[in-house]
Coordinates of C-alpha atoms and ligand atoms in Angstrom, one line a residue:
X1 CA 0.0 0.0 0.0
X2 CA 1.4 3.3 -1.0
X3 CA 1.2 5.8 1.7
X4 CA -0.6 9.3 0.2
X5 CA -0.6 12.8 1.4
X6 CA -3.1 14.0 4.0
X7 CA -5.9 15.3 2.4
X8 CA -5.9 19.4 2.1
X9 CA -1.8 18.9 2.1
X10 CA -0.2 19.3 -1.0
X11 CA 3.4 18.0 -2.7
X12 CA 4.8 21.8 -5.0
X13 CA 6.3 19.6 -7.2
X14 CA 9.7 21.0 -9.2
X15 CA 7.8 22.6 -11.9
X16 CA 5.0 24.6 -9.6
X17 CA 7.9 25.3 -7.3
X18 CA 9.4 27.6 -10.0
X19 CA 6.3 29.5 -10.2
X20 CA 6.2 29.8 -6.3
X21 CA 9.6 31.0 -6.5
X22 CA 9.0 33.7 -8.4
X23 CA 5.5 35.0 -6.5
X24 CA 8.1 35.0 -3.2
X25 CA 11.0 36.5 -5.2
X26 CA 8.9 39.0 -6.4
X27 CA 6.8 39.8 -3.4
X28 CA 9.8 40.0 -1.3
X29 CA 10.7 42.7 -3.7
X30 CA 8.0 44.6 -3.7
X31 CA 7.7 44.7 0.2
X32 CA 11.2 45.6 0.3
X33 CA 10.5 48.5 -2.3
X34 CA 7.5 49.9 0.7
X35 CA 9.9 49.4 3.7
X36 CA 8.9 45.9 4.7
X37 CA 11.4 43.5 7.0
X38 CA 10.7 39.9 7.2
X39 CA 9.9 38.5 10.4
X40 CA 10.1 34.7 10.5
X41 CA 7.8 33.0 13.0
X42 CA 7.1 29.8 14.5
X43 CA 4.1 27.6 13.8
X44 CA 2.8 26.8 16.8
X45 CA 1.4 29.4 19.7
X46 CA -0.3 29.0 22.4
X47 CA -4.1 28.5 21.6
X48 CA -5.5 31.4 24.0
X49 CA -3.5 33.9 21.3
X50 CA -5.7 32.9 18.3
X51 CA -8.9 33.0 20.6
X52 CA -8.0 36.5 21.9
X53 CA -7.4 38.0 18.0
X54 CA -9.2 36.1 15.7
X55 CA -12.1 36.0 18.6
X56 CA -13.8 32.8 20.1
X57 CA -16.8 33.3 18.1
X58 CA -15.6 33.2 14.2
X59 CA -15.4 29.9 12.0
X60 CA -11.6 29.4 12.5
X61 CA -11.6 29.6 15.9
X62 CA -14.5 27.5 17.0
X63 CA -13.9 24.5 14.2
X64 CA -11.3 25.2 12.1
X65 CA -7.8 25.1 14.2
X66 CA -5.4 22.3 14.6
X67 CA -5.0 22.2 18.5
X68 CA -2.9 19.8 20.6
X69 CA -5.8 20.0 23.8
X70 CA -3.4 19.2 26.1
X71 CA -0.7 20.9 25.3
X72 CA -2.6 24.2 24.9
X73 CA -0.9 24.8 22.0
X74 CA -2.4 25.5 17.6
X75 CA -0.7 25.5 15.1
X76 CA -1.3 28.9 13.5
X77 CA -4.2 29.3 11.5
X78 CA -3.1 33.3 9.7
X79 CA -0.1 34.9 10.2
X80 CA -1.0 38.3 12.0
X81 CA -1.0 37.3 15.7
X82 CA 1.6 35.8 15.7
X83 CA 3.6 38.4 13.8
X84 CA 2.0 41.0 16.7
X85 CA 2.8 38.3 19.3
X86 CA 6.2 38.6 18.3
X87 CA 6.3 42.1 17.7
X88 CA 5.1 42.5 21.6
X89 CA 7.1 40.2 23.1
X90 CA 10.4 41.3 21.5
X91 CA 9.6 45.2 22.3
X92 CA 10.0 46.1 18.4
X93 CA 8.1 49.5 18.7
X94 CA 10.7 50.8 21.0
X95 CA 12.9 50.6 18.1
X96 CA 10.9 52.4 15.3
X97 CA 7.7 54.3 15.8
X98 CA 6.4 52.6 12.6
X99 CA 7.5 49.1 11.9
X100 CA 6.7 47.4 8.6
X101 CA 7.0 43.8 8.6
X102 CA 6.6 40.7 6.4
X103 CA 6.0 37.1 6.8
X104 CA 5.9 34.1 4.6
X105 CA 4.8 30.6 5.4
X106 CA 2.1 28.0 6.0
X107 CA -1.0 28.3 8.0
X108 CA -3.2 25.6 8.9
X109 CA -7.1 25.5 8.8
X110 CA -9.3 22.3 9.0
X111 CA -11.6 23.5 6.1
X112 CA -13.4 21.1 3.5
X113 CA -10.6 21.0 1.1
X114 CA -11.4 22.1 -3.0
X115 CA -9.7 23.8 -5.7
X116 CA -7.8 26.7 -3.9
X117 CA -8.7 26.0 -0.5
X118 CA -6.4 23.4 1.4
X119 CA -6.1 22.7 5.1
X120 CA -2.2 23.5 5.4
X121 CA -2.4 26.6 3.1
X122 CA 0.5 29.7 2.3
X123 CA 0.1 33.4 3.0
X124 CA 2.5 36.3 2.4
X125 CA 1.5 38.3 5.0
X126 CA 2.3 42.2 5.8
X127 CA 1.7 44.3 8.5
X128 CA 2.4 48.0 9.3
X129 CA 1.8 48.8 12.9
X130 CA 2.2 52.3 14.4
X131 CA 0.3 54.3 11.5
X132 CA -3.1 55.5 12.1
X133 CA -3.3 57.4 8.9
X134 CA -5.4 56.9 6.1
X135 CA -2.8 57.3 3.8
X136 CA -0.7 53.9 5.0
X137 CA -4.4 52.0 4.2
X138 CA -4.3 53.0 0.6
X139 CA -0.6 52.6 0.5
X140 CA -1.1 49.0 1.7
X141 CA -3.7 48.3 -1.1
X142 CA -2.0 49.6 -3.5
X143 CA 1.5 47.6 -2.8
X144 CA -1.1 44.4 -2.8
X145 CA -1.9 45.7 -6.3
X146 CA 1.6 46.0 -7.4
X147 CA 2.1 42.4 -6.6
X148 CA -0.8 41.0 -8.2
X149 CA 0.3 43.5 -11.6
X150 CA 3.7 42.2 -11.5
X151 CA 2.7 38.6 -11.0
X152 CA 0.3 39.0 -14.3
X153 CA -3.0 38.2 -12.2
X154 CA -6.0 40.7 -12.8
X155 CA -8.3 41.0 -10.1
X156 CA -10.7 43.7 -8.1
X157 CA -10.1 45.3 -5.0
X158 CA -13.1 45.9 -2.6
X159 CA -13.2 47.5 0.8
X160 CA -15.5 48.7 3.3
X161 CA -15.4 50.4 6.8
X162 CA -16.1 48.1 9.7
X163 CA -16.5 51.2 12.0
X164 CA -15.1 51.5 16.0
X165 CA -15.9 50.2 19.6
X166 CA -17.6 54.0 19.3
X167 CA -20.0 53.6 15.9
X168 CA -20.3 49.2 15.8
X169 CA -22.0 48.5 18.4
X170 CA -24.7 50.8 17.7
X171 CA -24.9 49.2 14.1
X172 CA -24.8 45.7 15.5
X173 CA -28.4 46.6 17.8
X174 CA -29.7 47.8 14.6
X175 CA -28.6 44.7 12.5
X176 CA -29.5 42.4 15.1
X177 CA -33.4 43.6 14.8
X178 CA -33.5 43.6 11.6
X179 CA -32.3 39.8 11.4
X180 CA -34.7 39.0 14.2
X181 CA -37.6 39.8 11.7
X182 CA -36.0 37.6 9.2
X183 CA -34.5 35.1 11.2
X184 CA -36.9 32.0 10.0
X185 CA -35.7 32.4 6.5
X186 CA -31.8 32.3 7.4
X187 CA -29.8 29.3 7.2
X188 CA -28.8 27.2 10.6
X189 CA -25.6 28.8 10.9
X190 CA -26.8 32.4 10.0
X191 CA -29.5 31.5 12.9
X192 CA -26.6 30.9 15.6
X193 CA -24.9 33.6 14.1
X194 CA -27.3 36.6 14.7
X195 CA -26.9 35.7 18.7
X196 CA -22.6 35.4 18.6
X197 CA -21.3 37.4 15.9
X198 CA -24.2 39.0 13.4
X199 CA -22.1 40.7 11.1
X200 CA -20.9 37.4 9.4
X201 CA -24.1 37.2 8.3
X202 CA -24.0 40.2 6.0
X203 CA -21.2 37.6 4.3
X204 CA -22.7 34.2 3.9
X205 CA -23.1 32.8 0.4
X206 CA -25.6 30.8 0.4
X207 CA -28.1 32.5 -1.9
X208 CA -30.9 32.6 0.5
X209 CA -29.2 34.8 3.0
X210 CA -27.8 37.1 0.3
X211 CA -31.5 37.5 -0.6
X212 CA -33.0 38.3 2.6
X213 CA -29.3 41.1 3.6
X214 CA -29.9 42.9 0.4
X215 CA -31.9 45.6 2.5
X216 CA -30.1 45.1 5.5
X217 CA -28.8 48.5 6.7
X218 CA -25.3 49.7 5.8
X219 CA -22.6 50.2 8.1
X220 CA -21.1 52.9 5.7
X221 CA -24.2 54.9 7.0
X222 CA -23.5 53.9 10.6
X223 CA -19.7 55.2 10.6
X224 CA -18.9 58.0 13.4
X225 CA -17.5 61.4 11.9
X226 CA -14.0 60.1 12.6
X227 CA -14.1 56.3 10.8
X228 CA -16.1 58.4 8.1
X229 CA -13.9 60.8 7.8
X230 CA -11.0 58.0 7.8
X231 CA -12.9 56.1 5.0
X232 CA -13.3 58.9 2.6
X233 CA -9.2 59.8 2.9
X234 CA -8.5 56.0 2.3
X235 CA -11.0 56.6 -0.6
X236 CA -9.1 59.8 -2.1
X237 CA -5.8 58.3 -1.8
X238 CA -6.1 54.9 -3.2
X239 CA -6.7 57.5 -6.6
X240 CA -4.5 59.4 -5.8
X241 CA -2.2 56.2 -6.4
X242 CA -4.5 55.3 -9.0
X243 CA -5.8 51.8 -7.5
X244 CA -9.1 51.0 -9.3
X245 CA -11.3 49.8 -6.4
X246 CA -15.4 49.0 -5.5
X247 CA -16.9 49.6 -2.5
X248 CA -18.5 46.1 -0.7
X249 CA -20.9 47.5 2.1
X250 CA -21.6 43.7 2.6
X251 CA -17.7 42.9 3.2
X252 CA -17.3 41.7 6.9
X253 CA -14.4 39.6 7.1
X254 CA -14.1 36.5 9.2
X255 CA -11.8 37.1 11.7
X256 CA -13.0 39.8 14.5
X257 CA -9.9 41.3 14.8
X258 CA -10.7 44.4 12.1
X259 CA -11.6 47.7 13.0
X260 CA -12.4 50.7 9.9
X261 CA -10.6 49.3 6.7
X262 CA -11.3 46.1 5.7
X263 CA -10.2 44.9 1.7
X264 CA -9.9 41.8 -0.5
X265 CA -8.8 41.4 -3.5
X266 CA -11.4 39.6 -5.3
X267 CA -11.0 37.2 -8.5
X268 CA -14.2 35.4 -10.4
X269 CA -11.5 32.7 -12.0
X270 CA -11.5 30.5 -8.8
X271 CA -15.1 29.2 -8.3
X272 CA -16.4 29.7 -4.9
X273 CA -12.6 31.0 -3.7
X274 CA -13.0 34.3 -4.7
X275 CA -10.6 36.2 -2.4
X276 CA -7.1 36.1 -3.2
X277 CA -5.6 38.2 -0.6
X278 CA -7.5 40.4 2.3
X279 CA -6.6 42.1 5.4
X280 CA -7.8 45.3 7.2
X281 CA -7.2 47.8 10.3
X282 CA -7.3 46.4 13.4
X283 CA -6.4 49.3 15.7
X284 CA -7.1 47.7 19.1
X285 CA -5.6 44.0 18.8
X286 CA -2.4 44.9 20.4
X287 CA -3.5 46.5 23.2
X288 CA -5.7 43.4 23.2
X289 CA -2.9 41.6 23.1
X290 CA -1.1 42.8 26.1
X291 CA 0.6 44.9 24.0
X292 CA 1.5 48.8 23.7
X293 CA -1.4 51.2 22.5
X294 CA -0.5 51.0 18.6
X295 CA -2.8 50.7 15.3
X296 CA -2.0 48.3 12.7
X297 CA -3.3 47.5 9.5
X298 CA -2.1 44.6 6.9
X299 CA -3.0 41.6 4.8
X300 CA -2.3 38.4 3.5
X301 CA -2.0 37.0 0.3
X302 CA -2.9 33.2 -0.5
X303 CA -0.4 31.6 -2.2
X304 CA -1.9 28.5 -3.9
X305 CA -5.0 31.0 -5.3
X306 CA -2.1 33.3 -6.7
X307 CA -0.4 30.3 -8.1
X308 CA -3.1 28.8 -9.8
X309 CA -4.1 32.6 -11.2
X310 CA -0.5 32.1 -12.6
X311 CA -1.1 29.5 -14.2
X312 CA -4.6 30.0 -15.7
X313 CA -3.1 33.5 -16.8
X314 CA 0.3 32.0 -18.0
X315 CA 2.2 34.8 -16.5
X316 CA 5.8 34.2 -17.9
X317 CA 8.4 33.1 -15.6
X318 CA 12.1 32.3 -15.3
X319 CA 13.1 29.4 -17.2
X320 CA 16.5 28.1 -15.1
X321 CA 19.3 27.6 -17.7
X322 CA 22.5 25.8 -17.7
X323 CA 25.4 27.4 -18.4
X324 CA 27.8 24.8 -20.1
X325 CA 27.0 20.9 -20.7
X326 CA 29.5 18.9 -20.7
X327 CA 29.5 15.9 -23.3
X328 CA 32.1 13.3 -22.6
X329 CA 32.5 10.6 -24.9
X330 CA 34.7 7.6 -23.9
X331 CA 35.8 6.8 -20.4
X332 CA 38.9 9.0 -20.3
X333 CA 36.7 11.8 -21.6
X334 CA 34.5 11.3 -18.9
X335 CA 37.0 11.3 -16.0
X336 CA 38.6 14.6 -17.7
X337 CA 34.6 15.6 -17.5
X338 CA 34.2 14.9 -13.8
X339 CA 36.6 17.1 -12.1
X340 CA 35.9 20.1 -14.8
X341 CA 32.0 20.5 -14.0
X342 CA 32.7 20.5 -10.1
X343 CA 35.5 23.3 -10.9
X344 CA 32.4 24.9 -13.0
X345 CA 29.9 24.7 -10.2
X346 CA 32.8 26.0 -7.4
X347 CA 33.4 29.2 -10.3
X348 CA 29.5 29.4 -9.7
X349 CA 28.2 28.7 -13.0
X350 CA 25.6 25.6 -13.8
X351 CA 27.2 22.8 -15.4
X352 CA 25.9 19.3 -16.0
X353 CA 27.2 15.9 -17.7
X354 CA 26.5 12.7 -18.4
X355 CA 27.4 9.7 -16.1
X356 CA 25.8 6.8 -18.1
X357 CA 27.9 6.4 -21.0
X358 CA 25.4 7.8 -23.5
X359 CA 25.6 8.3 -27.4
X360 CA 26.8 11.7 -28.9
X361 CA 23.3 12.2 -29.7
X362 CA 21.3 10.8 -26.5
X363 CA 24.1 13.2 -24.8
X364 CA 23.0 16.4 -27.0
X365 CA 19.4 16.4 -26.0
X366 CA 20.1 16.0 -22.7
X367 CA 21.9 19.3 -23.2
X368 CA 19.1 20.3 -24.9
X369 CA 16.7 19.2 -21.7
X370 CA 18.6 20.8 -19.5
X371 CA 19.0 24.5 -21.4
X372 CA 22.0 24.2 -21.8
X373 CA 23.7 27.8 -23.4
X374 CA 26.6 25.6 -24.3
X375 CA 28.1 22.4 -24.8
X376 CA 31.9 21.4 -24.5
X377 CA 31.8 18.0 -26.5
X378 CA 35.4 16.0 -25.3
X379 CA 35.6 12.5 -27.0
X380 CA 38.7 10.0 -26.6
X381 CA 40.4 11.4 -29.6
X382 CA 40.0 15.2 -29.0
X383 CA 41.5 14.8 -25.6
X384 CA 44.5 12.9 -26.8
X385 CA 44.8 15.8 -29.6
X386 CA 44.2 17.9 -26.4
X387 CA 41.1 20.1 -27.8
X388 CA 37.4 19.4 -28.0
X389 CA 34.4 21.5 -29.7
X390 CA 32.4 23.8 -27.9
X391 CA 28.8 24.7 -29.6
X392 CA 27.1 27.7 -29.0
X393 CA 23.5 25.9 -28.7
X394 CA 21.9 28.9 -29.6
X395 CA 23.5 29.8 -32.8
X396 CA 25.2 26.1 -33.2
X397 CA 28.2 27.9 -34.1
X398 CA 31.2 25.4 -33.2
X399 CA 35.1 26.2 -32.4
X400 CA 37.6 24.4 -31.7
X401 CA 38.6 24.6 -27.7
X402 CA 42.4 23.8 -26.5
X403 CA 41.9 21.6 -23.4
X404 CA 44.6 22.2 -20.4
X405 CA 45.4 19.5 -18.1
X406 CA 44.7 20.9 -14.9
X407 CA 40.5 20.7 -14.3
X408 CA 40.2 23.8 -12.2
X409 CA 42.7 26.1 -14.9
X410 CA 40.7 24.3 -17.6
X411 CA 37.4 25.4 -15.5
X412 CA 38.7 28.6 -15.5
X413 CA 38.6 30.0 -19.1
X414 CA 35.8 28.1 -19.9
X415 CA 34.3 30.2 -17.4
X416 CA 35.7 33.2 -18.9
X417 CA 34.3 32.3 -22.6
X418 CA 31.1 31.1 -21.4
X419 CA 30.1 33.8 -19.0
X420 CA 31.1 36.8 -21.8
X421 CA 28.3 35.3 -24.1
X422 CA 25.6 33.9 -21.9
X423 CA 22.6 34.0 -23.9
X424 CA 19.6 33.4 -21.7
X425 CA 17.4 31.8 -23.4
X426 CA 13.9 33.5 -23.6
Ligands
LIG501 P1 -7.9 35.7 5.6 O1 -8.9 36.4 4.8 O2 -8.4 34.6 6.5 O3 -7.1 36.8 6.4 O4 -6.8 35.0 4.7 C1 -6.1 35.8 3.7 C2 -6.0 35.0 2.4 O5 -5.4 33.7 2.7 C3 -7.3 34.7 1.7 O6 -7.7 35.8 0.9 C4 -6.9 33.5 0.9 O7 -6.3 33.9 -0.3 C5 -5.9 32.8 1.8 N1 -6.5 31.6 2.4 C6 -7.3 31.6 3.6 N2 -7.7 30.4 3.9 C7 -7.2 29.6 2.9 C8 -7.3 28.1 2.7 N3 -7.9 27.3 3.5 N4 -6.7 27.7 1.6 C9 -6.0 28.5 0.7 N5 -5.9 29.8 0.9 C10 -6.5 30.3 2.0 C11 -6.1 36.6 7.2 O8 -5.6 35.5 7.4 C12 -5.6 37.8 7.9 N6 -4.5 37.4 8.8 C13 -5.1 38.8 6.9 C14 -4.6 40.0 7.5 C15 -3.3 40.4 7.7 N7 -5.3 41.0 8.1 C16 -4.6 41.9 8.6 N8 -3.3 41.6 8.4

């Protein structure tokens, strides 16, 4: 019996990894270009941290989290407390009034697994925490909007206010009676839902629901002077910056954490996965937290929904090369062969042979396979002679190569020809 992956885990297999290479590559560029840091974390916390942020009442808290009971410990279901966790514990405000910081990794959620929703799951997550202004919300939208235009994926930005301990609570009495009049046509969950946390059910899909919301009231109208105020700045400057966005009054997000701006960045390519990246202000948590009286605001971006945007959209990507293959014909050939490519890998360039003993021509399209920019072909003969052929594979121009003795000096000018004329292929 062959042993299989746990469902909602997944293998990245060599070819997918390129593409995930790249989306880190270029996301840790693009955070670097704002003033992000990465932060590395651990996976597992203690459980009480995830209860305390995300809140006891949302979906991943109450059934979604992977928790060792006795130990007290999950392993992290999103990226954000533990990144303020850390942040608190190590003291990092005292360095920098405003810190921007970045984390990359897997999070875990026990969701029903389907295309673009798995149980151990990536985000590249990004926080700025210290910055009440409106101005760092649109910034923040518009970096996630940089990334998504230099990875090649199109998709909308939405947002929505989720108001203040001042202006929510007010809108919660007001939403909670008007679910109360329609409670017998909500779903189960929706039902429970109106009692623990009625907001998420401005956000539930199933049709029904959406139906019987579509008059609910808005809590754009609900805001206090200050969050409105605060929503129509991050308004003007996300055109100031030119970010195309819609406004969602029904957006609610489904972790409690958020306070004013809340965002996603929506795709229709995915099915029901719709949101490809999301995050908010959550101007409270670390004080929450046991923390110092700071705002924050971030979001994440979900890696195997960006990856498979990637590849429905064919963004271009990298193709790895190799920089000289060598051919070696004949067992002394070879054992010239063996030394030289490890004195080309230690020059730092990509070199590859054969070890099987393989015809001239089985030989040149494993050159081919491999990329390779060129080939040094050495048979029995050419080393005796001292020379061998080196093809440009691009032009399959030839010339004639004198061979030195010594691997490493041999390595050298090889290195030296090679390098001068790289042609990357397209
Ligand atoms: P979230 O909306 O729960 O927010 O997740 C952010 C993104 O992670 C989603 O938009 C989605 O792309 C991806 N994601 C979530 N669950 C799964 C899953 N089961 N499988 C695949 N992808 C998934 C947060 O986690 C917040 N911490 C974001 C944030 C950062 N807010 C402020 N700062």
């Amino acid at each position: 019996m062959k042993i299989k992956a746990i469902n909602g885990f997944k293998d990245i297999l060599p070819e997918e990894a390129v593409r995930w290479r790249f989306m880190e590559e270029k996301a840790r560029d693009i955070f670097g270009r704002f003033g992000a840091r990465e932060i590395r974390l651990p996976i597992l916390e203690k459980t009480e941290l995830f209860a305390r942020s995300i809140g006891e009442a949302t979906d991943i808290v109450e059934k979604e989290m992977y928790t060792f009971a006795d130990k007290g410990i999950t392993m992290r279901p999103e990226g954000t407390a533990s990144l303020l966790r850390a942040f608190i514990e190590h003291g990092l405000h005292v360095q920098q009034p405003v810190q921007r910081l970045y984390t990359i990794g897997p999070m875990f959620r026990h969701e029903r697994p389907q295309k673009g929703r798995l149980r151990q799951f990536h985000q590249m997550d990004v926080e700025v925490i210290g910055a009440p202004e409106p101005a760092v919300d649109a910034e923040l939208m518009a970096m996630g909007r940089m990334l998504l235009d230099e990875l090649g994926i199109s998709a909308s930005l939405e947002i929505n206010s989720l108001g203040c301990p001042d202006c929510r609570p007010g809108f919660r009495s007001r939403l909670i009676g008007f679910l109360e009049n329609r409670r017998h046509r909500l779903c189960q969950d929706c039902r429970r839902r109106i009692d623990t946390n009625p907001l998420r059910v401005l956000d539930c899909k199933k049709p029904d629901c959406r139906a019987q919301v579509q008059e609910a009231p808005s809590i754009l109208d609900a805001l206090c002077d200050p969050c409105r105020d605060h929503f129509a700045a991050v308004c003007r400057g996300l055109e100031a910056l030119g970010v195309d966005h819609g406004v969602n009054r029904f957006m609610v997000r489904g972790l409690d954490y958020y306070t004013r701006t809340t965002f996603e960045f929506i795709t229709g390519d995915l099915g029901a996965q719709a949101a490809i990246g999301a995050g908010g202000r959550y101007d409270g948590l670390i004080e929450q937290l046991g923390g110092p009286a700071l705002p924050g605001i971030g979001f994440a971006m979900g890696m195997e929904r960006l990856a498979l945007l990637m590849e429905q959209q064919e963004t271009p990507l990298p193709r790895p090369a190799t920089d000289l293959f060598v051919a070696a014909l004949g067992e002394k050939a070879a054992a010239y062969a063996f030394p030289l490519v490890h004195e080309l890998r230690r020059l730092g360039l990509s070199a590859a042979m054969d070890h099987s003993g393989r015809s001239l021509k089985a030989q040149m399209k494993q050159a081919g396979r491999t990329r390779a920019n060129y080939t040094l072909i050495i048979g029995d003969n050419e080393l005796e002679q001292q020379e061998a052929i080196l093809r440009d594979m691009a032009t399959r121009k030839q010339e004639s190569v004198a061979l030195q003795t010594d691997a490493a000096e041999q390595a050298h000018l090889l290195a030296l020809r090679v390098r001068q004329n790289v042609i990357v292929h397209p």
